[in-house]
């Protein structure tokens, strides 16, 4: 068996330089050359996983098929590579320590002092090589979270140093992502921060092989030479990463800079044919040349932070491209919606999406927005809590159950139309205990959902504790809000559809987690189409009085 090659991506100078996008873009290029690639993220915080983190901290929590609650970068990996990731693709310091401490309690290290080196670093190295040892991948890209020099990332850099020594420089390379800032007053790009950041890495024992330099302006050959000379890398290993219009441009920008070729040369791997990116380019072409535009209201309580709904935003990019339609996502804070302003806020929109979430904050605004969409034939897409709010709204305003609620918000409601799942009631621990991961759902034929998926059996990812209370199902069905997707094992309702409405669908699962460039999610694609129809419909309606007026005038 050929040995797996390892690429480490570290970051310097500043956070938020986009290690995730660079890793995903490089992986895309290598995949397009025929290599089997996966990407892993190491997060240096103490939480065992990001499932217990508020989205304001690190953005959305991304869930994999196998039910791991992970960093949102895994979403980029899947969207770029169109391959599922798993628990093994995201490791935190908390998980490493938990494993080591559990082993210590079991007596595995009996008699030994348990230390950062070698015990924590050994566990990090084991986790890195776990993916490589499956034999499923030619190349594993490991992104080290944080910035070089942080106290927290030291054990990771030390593990990289050891692995480089153990596996050799042709099996293990380091790409360091840095920033070349432009000083306006001096009208100059500055290389010193990069030099210092490489020095920092060197102090920790690691010589980077390739430098990817984030910049607002093109880097001259002269500047690249200077960086190469002072940072001890070859000139072709200084790669420009200029600000891009879209994250989906980055693979092509990296191709232009030969990042993939340089990587393969350093790893002594064949380059072969040029990467086949035809599908990717088609996607970009449609994305950049839309023939129509729609406005979708994204209603949630974390809208201030774009990363909080990352996968939903990206799903609209994919679905927009399929429809050659620019989707203008208008963030609407659910706490700001009230009876007085709801029609003003939603009146100009072509559809609304009510986002997932937890807790009571902003619920009333979501319910009001859904009522407006239901009554005004405005396309509506509810995801997880979004579906649950639609159930509460329907129970109150159509079934006349005025006190109806989800027990998450009102545990004493007379009509718990959304209630905690039976198996959740005994659980006290918060971390990793929700209904998580991929589950089967059977769709009823001739429903909008079925027509979108073209399949009666689908698998979607979950992350919730509450569910539709089946006691109320017949009342909902009799009044035209039907369960069209059901989990065959548990009978839990997964998809609800309002019959007498152009497009009103709520799902208990998270379709946004499975939308990729190669496979835009069918529900998002259909929702965008429904919104386009709504827009055309409204445009026609608006033009009718004009014509009537003309006729009157002629008469
Ligand atoms: N808070 C709801 C639940 O736990 C919805 C979760 C979500 O939107 N992901 O069921």
Coordinates of C-alpha atoms and ligand atoms in Angstrom, one line a residue:
X1 CA 0.0 0.0 0.0
X2 CA 1.4 3.4 -0.9
X3 CA 1.9 5.6 2.1
X4 CA -0.5 8.4 2.8
X5 CA 1.0 11.9 2.4
X6 CA 0.3 14.6 5.0
X7 CA -0.1 18.3 4.4
X8 CA -0.4 20.6 7.3
X9 CA -1.9 24.1 7.0
X10 CA -0.8 26.5 9.7
X11 CA -1.7 30.2 10.1
X12 CA 0.4 33.2 11.0
X13 CA 0.2 37.0 11.5
X14 CA -3.6 37.1 11.9
X15 CA -6.6 35.0 12.4
X16 CA -9.4 34.8 9.9
X17 CA -7.1 34.5 6.9
X18 CA -9.1 31.6 5.5
X19 CA -7.1 28.5 6.2
X20 CA -10.3 26.5 5.7
X21 CA -10.9 27.8 2.2
X22 CA -7.2 27.4 1.3
X23 CA -7.2 23.8 2.5
X24 CA -10.5 23.1 0.7
X25 CA -9.3 24.7 -2.5
X26 CA -6.0 22.8 -2.5
X27 CA -8.0 19.6 -1.8
X28 CA -10.3 20.4 -4.7
X29 CA -7.4 20.8 -7.1
X30 CA -5.8 17.5 -5.9
X31 CA -9.1 15.7 -6.1
X32 CA -9.6 17.1 -9.6
X33 CA -6.2 15.5 -10.5
X34 CA -7.5 12.2 -9.4
X35 CA -6.2 11.9 -5.9
X36 CA -8.2 10.7 -2.9
X37 CA -8.1 13.6 -0.5
X38 CA -9.6 14.4 2.9
X39 CA -9.3 17.4 5.2
X40 CA -9.1 17.5 9.0
X41 CA -9.4 20.4 11.4
X42 CA -7.6 20.6 14.7
X43 CA -9.2 23.1 17.0
X44 CA -7.1 24.2 20.0
X45 CA -10.0 24.9 22.4
X46 CA -10.9 22.9 25.5
X47 CA -14.6 22.2 24.5
X48 CA -14.8 18.5 23.5
X49 CA -16.7 19.6 20.4
X50 CA -18.3 22.8 19.3
X51 CA -21.8 21.4 19.9
X52 CA -22.0 23.3 23.2
X53 CA -20.8 26.6 21.8
X54 CA -23.1 29.5 21.2
X55 CA -23.0 30.4 17.4
X56 CA -21.8 33.8 18.4
X57 CA -18.5 32.2 19.4
X58 CA -17.4 30.2 16.4
X59 CA -20.3 30.4 13.9
X60 CA -22.6 27.5 13.1
X61 CA -22.1 24.0 14.4
X62 CA -21.7 21.6 11.4
X63 CA -23.1 18.1 11.8
X64 CA -21.6 15.1 9.9
X65 CA -23.5 11.9 8.7
X66 CA -22.1 10.0 11.7
X67 CA -23.5 12.6 14.1
X68 CA -20.4 14.5 15.0
X69 CA -20.9 18.2 16.0
X70 CA -18.1 19.9 14.3
X71 CA -16.4 23.1 13.2
X72 CA -18.0 25.0 10.3
X73 CA -14.8 24.5 8.2
X74 CA -15.9 20.9 7.7
X75 CA -18.9 22.4 5.8
X76 CA -16.4 24.0 3.4
X77 CA -14.6 20.8 3.0
X78 CA -17.8 18.9 2.0
X79 CA -19.1 21.7 -0.2
X80 CA -15.8 21.8 -2.2
X81 CA -15.1 18.1 -2.3
X82 CA -18.6 16.7 -2.4
X83 CA -17.5 13.9 0.0
X84 CA -18.9 13.4 3.5
X85 CA -16.6 14.0 6.5
X86 CA -16.9 12.3 9.9
X87 CA -16.0 12.5 13.5
X88 CA -12.4 11.8 12.7
X89 CA -12.2 15.0 10.6
X90 CA -12.5 17.4 13.6
X91 CA -10.5 17.1 16.7
X92 CA -10.3 19.6 19.6
X93 CA -7.8 19.9 22.4
X94 CA -10.7 19.0 24.8
X95 CA -11.2 15.7 23.0
X96 CA -7.5 14.9 23.1
X97 CA -7.3 15.6 26.8
X98 CA -10.5 13.7 27.5
X99 CA -9.0 10.6 25.8
X100 CA -5.6 10.9 27.5
X101 CA -7.2 11.5 31.0
X102 CA -9.6 8.6 30.4
X103 CA -6.7 6.4 29.6
X104 CA -4.8 7.6 32.7
X105 CA -7.8 6.7 34.9
X106 CA -8.0 3.3 33.2
X107 CA -4.4 2.8 34.2
X108 CA -3.0 2.7 30.7
X109 CA 0.0 4.8 31.7
X110 CA 0.4 3.2 35.1
X111 CA 3.5 4.4 36.8
X112 CA 4.2 7.1 34.4
X113 CA 3.9 10.9 34.7
X114 CA 1.4 11.9 32.1
X115 CA 2.7 15.0 30.2
X116 CA 2.0 17.2 27.2
X117 CA 5.1 15.6 25.6
X118 CA 4.8 12.7 24.8
X119 CA 1.3 11.8 25.9
X120 CA -0.8 14.7 24.4
X121 CA 1.4 15.0 21.3
X122 CA 1.2 11.2 20.8
X123 CA -2.6 11.4 20.9
X124 CA -2.6 14.3 18.4
X125 CA -0.3 12.3 16.1
X126 CA -2.6 9.3 16.5
X127 CA -5.6 11.4 15.5
X128 CA -3.8 12.8 12.5
X129 CA -2.7 9.4 11.2
X130 CA -6.1 7.8 12.0
X131 CA -7.5 9.1 8.7
X132 CA -4.3 8.1 6.7
X133 CA -4.3 4.6 8.2
X134 CA -7.7 3.8 6.8
X135 CA -6.0 3.4 3.4
X136 CA -8.9 5.4 1.9
X137 CA -6.8 8.5 1.2
X138 CA -3.7 9.4 -0.8
X139 CA -3.4 12.7 0.9
X140 CA -4.7 14.0 4.3
X141 CA -4.7 17.8 4.7
X142 CA -4.7 18.8 8.4
X143 CA -5.6 22.4 9.2
X144 CA -4.3 23.6 12.5
X145 CA -6.7 26.1 14.0
X146 CA -5.5 29.3 15.7
X147 CA -2.4 31.3 14.9
X148 CA 1.3 30.2 15.3
X149 CA 2.6 31.6 18.6
X150 CA -0.6 31.0 20.5
X151 CA 0.0 29.1 23.7
X152 CA -2.9 26.8 22.8
X153 CA -1.5 25.6 19.4
X154 CA 2.0 24.7 20.7
X155 CA 1.3 21.0 21.2
X156 CA -0.1 20.8 17.6
X157 CA 3.0 22.5 16.1
X158 CA 5.2 20.2 18.1
X159 CA 3.3 17.2 16.8
X160 CA 3.8 18.4 13.3
X161 CA 7.5 18.8 13.9
X162 CA 7.7 15.2 15.2
X163 CA 5.7 13.8 12.3
X164 CA 7.8 15.6 9.8
X165 CA 10.9 14.1 11.4
X166 CA 9.3 10.6 11.7
X167 CA 7.8 10.4 8.2
X168 CA 10.3 12.6 6.3
X169 CA 10.0 15.7 4.3
X170 CA 8.6 14.1 1.2
X171 CA 5.7 12.6 3.1
X172 CA 4.9 15.5 5.3
X173 CA 4.8 19.2 4.3
X174 CA 3.8 22.4 5.9
X175 CA 1.9 25.2 4.2
X176 CA 1.9 28.4 6.2
X177 CA -0.8 30.9 5.5
X178 CA 0.2 34.5 6.2
X179 CA -0.7 38.1 5.5
X180 CA 1.2 40.6 3.4
X181 CA -0.5 43.9 4.5
X182 CA -0.6 46.9 2.3
X183 CA 0.4 50.2 4.0
X184 CA -1.5 52.9 2.5
X185 CA 0.7 55.8 3.6
X186 CA 3.8 54.0 2.3
X187 CA 2.0 52.7 -0.7
X188 CA 3.8 49.4 -0.1
X189 CA 3.2 45.7 0.6
X190 CA 5.0 44.7 3.7
X191 CA 6.7 41.4 4.2
X192 CA 8.0 41.8 7.7
X193 CA 5.0 40.2 9.5
X194 CA 5.4 37.2 7.4
X195 CA 9.1 36.9 8.1
X196 CA 8.3 37.2 11.9
X197 CA 5.6 34.6 11.7
X198 CA 7.9 32.2 9.9
X199 CA 10.5 32.9 12.6
X200 CA 7.9 32.0 15.2
X201 CA 7.3 28.7 13.5
X202 CA 11.1 28.1 13.3
X203 CA 11.4 28.7 17.0
X204 CA 8.9 25.9 17.4
X205 CA 11.1 23.7 15.2
X206 CA 9.1 23.8 12.0
X207 CA 10.4 25.1 8.6
X208 CA 7.4 25.7 6.4
X209 CA 7.7 24.3 2.8
X210 CA 5.2 26.6 1.2
X211 CA 3.9 30.1 2.1
X212 CA 0.5 31.1 0.9
X213 CA 0.3 34.9 1.3
X214 CA -3.0 36.6 1.7
X215 CA -2.9 40.1 0.0
X216 CA -5.1 42.8 -1.3
X217 CA -2.7 43.5 -4.2
X218 CA -0.7 41.3 -6.6
X219 CA 2.7 40.3 -5.4
X220 CA 5.6 41.1 -7.7
X221 CA 8.2 38.5 -8.6
X222 CA 10.7 40.6 -6.8
X223 CA 8.6 40.6 -3.6
X224 CA 8.1 36.8 -3.8
X225 CA 11.9 36.4 -4.2
X226 CA 12.4 38.5 -1.1
X227 CA 9.9 36.5 1.0
X228 CA 11.4 33.3 -0.3
X229 CA 15.0 34.3 0.6
X230 CA 14.2 35.5 4.1
X231 CA 11.9 32.6 4.9
X232 CA 14.0 29.9 3.4
X233 CA 11.7 28.5 0.8
X234 CA 11.9 28.2 -3.0
X235 CA 10.6 31.1 -5.0
X236 CA 7.8 29.0 -6.5
X237 CA 6.7 28.1 -3.0
X238 CA 5.6 31.7 -2.3
X239 CA 2.0 31.7 -3.4
X240 CA -0.1 34.7 -3.8
X241 CA -3.7 34.5 -2.4
X242 CA -5.4 37.7 -3.5
X243 CA -8.8 38.7 -2.1
X244 CA -11.5 37.0 -4.2
X245 CA -15.0 38.0 -5.1
X246 CA -16.3 34.6 -4.0
X247 CA -14.7 31.7 -2.0
X248 CA -15.5 29.5 -5.0
X249 CA -12.9 31.5 -7.1
X250 CA -10.1 30.4 -4.8
X251 CA -9.4 26.9 -6.3
X252 CA -8.9 28.6 -9.7
X253 CA -6.7 31.3 -8.2
X254 CA -4.6 28.6 -6.5
X255 CA -4.4 26.7 -9.8
X256 CA -3.1 29.8 -11.5
X257 CA -0.4 30.1 -8.8
X258 CA 0.5 26.4 -9.3
X259 CA -0.1 25.6 -5.7
X260 CA -1.2 22.0 -6.5
X261 CA 1.9 21.4 -8.7
X262 CA 4.3 22.8 -6.1
X263 CA 2.7 20.6 -3.4
X264 CA 2.9 17.5 -5.5
X265 CA 6.5 18.2 -6.4
X266 CA 7.5 18.6 -2.8
X267 CA 5.6 15.4 -1.9
X268 CA 7.3 13.7 -4.9
X269 CA 4.0 12.6 -6.4
X270 CA 3.0 12.5 -10.0
X271 CA 1.3 15.5 -11.4
X272 CA -0.3 13.8 -14.4
X273 CA -3.0 15.6 -16.4
X274 CA -4.2 19.1 -15.6
X275 CA -7.1 19.0 -13.1
X276 CA -10.5 18.6 -14.5
X277 CA -12.6 21.5 -13.2
X278 CA -15.2 21.8 -16.0
X279 CA -18.1 21.3 -13.6
X280 CA -16.7 23.8 -11.2
X281 CA -16.2 26.4 -13.9
X282 CA -19.8 25.9 -15.1
X283 CA -21.0 26.5 -11.6
X284 CA -19.0 29.7 -11.4
X285 CA -20.1 30.9 -14.8
X286 CA -23.8 30.6 -13.8
X287 CA -23.1 32.1 -10.4
X288 CA -21.5 35.2 -12.0
X289 CA -24.0 35.7 -14.8
X290 CA -27.4 35.5 -13.2
X291 CA -30.4 36.2 -15.4
X292 CA -32.7 37.0 -12.6
X293 CA -32.8 38.1 -9.0
X294 CA -34.8 37.3 -5.9
X295 CA -35.0 38.6 -2.4
X296 CA -35.1 36.0 0.4
X297 CA -35.6 37.0 4.0
X298 CA -33.4 35.0 6.4
X299 CA -35.1 35.1 9.7
X300 CA -33.1 34.1 12.7
X301 CA -31.7 35.4 16.0
X302 CA -28.0 35.2 15.2
X303 CA -28.2 37.2 11.9
X304 CA -25.6 39.8 13.1
X305 CA -22.9 37.1 12.5
X306 CA -22.8 35.8 9.0
X307 CA -21.0 32.6 10.1
X308 CA -24.0 31.6 12.3
X309 CA -25.9 30.5 9.2
X310 CA -23.0 29.6 7.0
X311 CA -24.4 26.4 5.4
X312 CA -27.7 28.1 4.7
X313 CA -26.0 31.0 3.0
X314 CA -23.9 28.7 0.9
X315 CA -26.9 26.5 0.0
X316 CA -28.5 29.6 -1.5
X317 CA -25.3 30.2 -3.5
X318 CA -25.5 26.7 -5.0
X319 CA -29.2 26.8 -5.6
X320 CA -29.0 30.3 -7.1
X321 CA -26.3 29.1 -9.5
X322 CA -28.5 26.2 -10.7
X323 CA -31.3 28.6 -11.4
X324 CA -29.0 31.3 -12.8
X325 CA -30.5 33.6 -10.2
X326 CA -28.9 36.0 -7.8
X327 CA -30.3 35.3 -4.4
X328 CA -30.2 38.5 -2.3
X329 CA -30.3 37.2 1.3
X330 CA -31.8 39.8 3.6
X331 CA -31.1 39.1 7.2
X332 CA -34.0 39.9 9.5
X333 CA -33.6 39.7 13.2
X334 CA -36.5 37.7 14.6
X335 CA -36.5 39.8 17.7
X336 CA -37.3 42.9 15.6
X337 CA -40.4 41.6 14.0
X338 CA -43.8 42.6 15.5
X339 CA -47.4 42.9 14.5
X340 CA -47.0 46.4 13.3
X341 CA -43.9 46.0 11.1
X342 CA -44.3 42.4 9.8
X343 CA -46.0 43.3 6.5
X344 CA -43.5 46.2 6.0
X345 CA -40.5 44.0 6.7
X346 CA -41.7 41.0 4.6
X347 CA -43.8 42.8 1.9
X348 CA -41.0 43.2 -0.6
X349 CA -39.6 39.7 -0.3
X350 CA -40.0 36.7 -2.6
X351 CA -39.7 34.1 0.1
X352 CA -38.6 33.6 3.7
X353 CA -36.5 31.1 5.4
X354 CA -36.9 30.6 9.1
X355 CA -33.7 29.4 10.6
X356 CA -32.8 26.7 13.1
X357 CA -32.1 27.7 16.7
X358 CA -32.5 27.0 20.4
X359 CA -34.4 28.7 23.2
X360 CA -37.1 31.3 23.5
X361 CA -35.4 34.4 22.2
X362 CA -36.9 35.7 19.0
X363 CA -39.6 33.0 18.8
X364 CA -42.6 35.3 18.6
X365 CA -41.1 37.2 15.6
X366 CA -40.6 33.9 13.8
X367 CA -44.2 32.9 14.4
X368 CA -45.5 36.2 13.1
X369 CA -43.3 36.0 10.0
X370 CA -44.6 32.5 9.3
X371 CA -48.3 33.6 9.7
X372 CA -47.6 36.4 7.2
X373 CA -46.1 33.9 4.7
X374 CA -48.9 31.4 5.2
X375 CA -51.7 34.0 4.7
X376 CA -50.0 35.8 1.9
X377 CA -48.9 32.8 -0.2
X378 CA -45.3 33.9 0.3
X379 CA -42.9 30.9 -0.2
X380 CA -41.7 29.6 3.1
X381 CA -38.9 27.3 4.1
X382 CA -38.6 26.3 7.8
X383 CA -35.6 24.4 9.0
X384 CA -35.7 22.6 12.4
X385 CA -36.8 25.3 14.8
X386 CA -38.3 27.0 11.7
X387 CA -40.6 24.0 11.2
X388 CA -41.4 23.8 14.9
X389 CA -42.5 27.5 14.8
X390 CA -44.6 26.8 11.7
X391 CA -46.4 24.0 13.7
X392 CA -47.0 26.3 16.6
X393 CA -48.3 29.1 14.3
X394 CA -50.7 26.7 12.5
X395 CA -52.0 25.2 15.8
X396 CA -52.7 28.6 17.2
X397 CA -54.1 30.4 14.2
X398 CA -55.8 27.6 12.1
X399 CA -56.6 24.9 14.6
X400 CA -57.6 27.5 17.2
X401 CA -55.4 26.1 20.0
X402 CA -54.4 29.6 21.3
X403 CA -52.0 28.3 23.9
X404 CA -50.2 25.9 21.6
X405 CA -46.4 26.0 21.9
X406 CA -43.2 24.0 21.9
X407 CA -42.3 22.8 25.4
X408 CA -38.8 24.1 24.8
X409 CA -40.3 27.6 25.3
X410 CA -43.4 26.9 27.4
X411 CA -43.1 23.6 29.4
X412 CA -46.6 24.1 30.8
X413 CA -48.5 24.7 27.5
X414 CA -52.0 23.2 27.3
X415 CA -51.2 22.1 23.7
X416 CA -47.6 20.9 23.3
X417 CA -47.6 20.5 19.5
X418 CA -43.9 20.3 19.7
X419 CA -42.5 18.3 22.6
X420 CA -39.3 16.7 23.7
X421 CA -38.6 13.3 22.2
X422 CA -39.2 10.5 24.6
X423 CA -35.6 9.3 24.6
X424 CA -34.4 12.8 25.4
X425 CA -36.4 13.2 28.6
X426 CA -33.9 11.2 30.8
X427 CA -30.8 12.9 29.4
X428 CA -29.1 15.4 31.6
X429 CA -25.7 15.9 29.9
X430 CA -25.7 18.6 27.2
X431 CA -22.7 17.6 25.0
X432 CA -23.4 15.3 22.0
X433 CA -26.7 14.1 23.3
X434 CA -29.2 15.4 20.8
X435 CA -30.8 13.4 18.0
X436 CA -27.7 13.7 15.7
X437 CA -26.6 12.7 12.3
X438 CA -28.0 11.1 9.2
X439 CA -31.4 9.3 9.4
X440 CA -33.8 7.9 6.9
X441 CA -36.9 9.6 5.9
X442 CA -39.6 8.3 3.6
X443 CA -41.4 10.8 1.4
X444 CA -45.0 10.5 0.2
X445 CA -45.4 10.3 -3.6
X446 CA -46.7 13.4 -5.5
X447 CA -45.7 15.9 -2.8
X448 CA -43.5 18.9 -3.5
X449 CA -40.8 17.3 -1.4
X450 CA -40.9 14.1 -3.4
X451 CA -40.9 16.0 -6.7
X452 CA -37.8 17.9 -5.5
X453 CA -35.8 14.8 -4.4
X454 CA -37.1 12.5 -7.1
X455 CA -36.9 9.8 -4.5
X456 CA -39.1 8.2 -1.8
X457 CA -36.2 7.4 0.4
X458 CA -33.8 10.1 1.5
X459 CA -31.2 10.5 4.2
X460 CA -30.7 13.8 6.0
X461 CA -28.8 15.1 9.0
X462 CA -30.4 16.0 12.3
X463 CA -29.6 18.1 15.4
X464 CA -32.5 18.5 17.8
X465 CA -34.2 17.4 21.0
X466 CA -37.8 18.3 20.2
X467 CA -40.2 16.9 17.7
X468 CA -43.7 17.2 16.3
X469 CA -46.2 15.7 18.7
X470 CA -48.0 13.0 16.7
X471 CA -51.1 13.4 18.9
X472 CA -51.9 16.4 16.8
X473 CA -51.2 14.9 13.5
X474 CA -54.7 14.2 12.3
X475 CA -55.9 17.7 13.2
X476 CA -53.1 19.1 11.1
X477 CA -53.7 16.8 8.2
X478 CA -57.5 17.5 8.2
X479 CA -56.7 21.2 7.9
X480 CA -54.3 20.9 5.1
X481 CA -50.9 20.9 6.8
X482 CA -49.6 17.4 6.1
X483 CA -46.7 15.2 7.2
X484 CA -45.1 14.2 3.9
X485 CA -41.9 12.8 5.2
X486 CA -41.7 10.3 8.1
X487 CA -38.8 8.4 9.7
X488 CA -39.7 4.7 9.2
X489 CA -38.3 3.5 12.4
X490 CA -39.5 6.1 15.0
X491 CA -42.4 7.5 13.1
X492 CA -41.1 11.0 13.8
X493 CA -42.4 13.6 11.4
X494 CA -39.5 14.9 9.2
X495 CA -41.3 17.0 6.5
X496 CA -44.5 19.0 6.6
X497 CA -46.2 20.6 3.6
X498 CA -49.1 23.0 3.4
X499 CA -51.4 21.9 0.6
X500 CA -53.1 25.2 -0.4
X501 CA -50.0 27.3 -0.7
X502 CA -47.5 27.7 -3.6
X503 CA -44.6 26.6 -1.5
X504 CA -44.7 26.1 2.3
X505 CA -42.4 23.4 3.6
X506 CA -40.9 22.7 6.9
X507 CA -38.2 20.1 7.7
X508 CA -37.1 18.8 11.0
X509 CA -33.6 18.0 9.6
X510 CA -30.9 20.3 8.2
X511 CA -30.8 20.1 4.4
X512 CA -28.3 22.9 4.3
X513 CA -25.6 20.5 5.6
X514 CA -25.7 18.5 2.4
X515 CA -25.7 21.1 -0.3
X516 CA -22.5 21.1 -2.3
X517 CA -21.2 22.7 -5.5
X518 CA -21.6 19.4 -7.3
X519 CA -24.9 18.6 -5.6
X520 CA -27.0 21.6 -4.8
X521 CA -29.7 20.6 -2.3
X522 CA -33.0 19.9 -4.1
X523 CA -35.2 21.7 -1.6
X524 CA -33.1 24.9 -1.8
X525 CA -33.2 24.6 -5.6
X526 CA -37.0 24.3 -5.6
X527 CA -37.4 27.0 -3.0
X528 CA -35.5 29.4 -5.2
X529 CA -37.7 28.5 -8.1
X530 CA -40.8 29.0 -6.0
X531 CA -39.5 32.5 -5.0
X532 CA -38.8 33.3 -8.7
X533 CA -42.3 32.4 -9.6
X534 CA -43.6 34.5 -6.7
X535 CA -41.5 37.4 -8.0
X536 CA -42.8 37.0 -11.6
X537 CA -46.4 36.6 -10.3
X538 CA -46.1 39.9 -8.3
X539 CA -44.6 41.7 -11.3
X540 CA -47.5 40.6 -13.4
X541 CA -50.0 41.6 -10.7
X542 CA -48.4 45.1 -10.5
X543 CA -48.6 45.5 -14.3
X544 CA -52.3 44.7 -14.5
X545 CA -53.7 48.0 -13.1
X546 CA -51.5 49.9 -15.5
X547 CA -53.0 48.1 -18.5
X548 CA -56.5 48.6 -17.1
X549 CA -55.7 52.2 -16.7
X550 CA -54.6 52.4 -20.3
X551 CA -57.8 50.8 -21.5
X552 CA -59.9 53.3 -19.5
X553 CA -58.0 56.1 -20.9
X554 CA -58.5 55.0 -24.5
X555 CA -62.2 54.5 -23.9
Ligands
LIG1 N1 -34.4 23.8 19.6 C1 -35.0 22.8 18.7 C2 -34.8 21.4 19.1 O1 -33.9 21.1 19.9 C3 -34.6 23.0 17.3 C4 -33.1 22.7 17.0 C5 -32.6 23.2 15.8 O2 -33.2 24.1 15.2 N2 -31.4 22.7 15.3 O3 -35.5 20.5 18.8

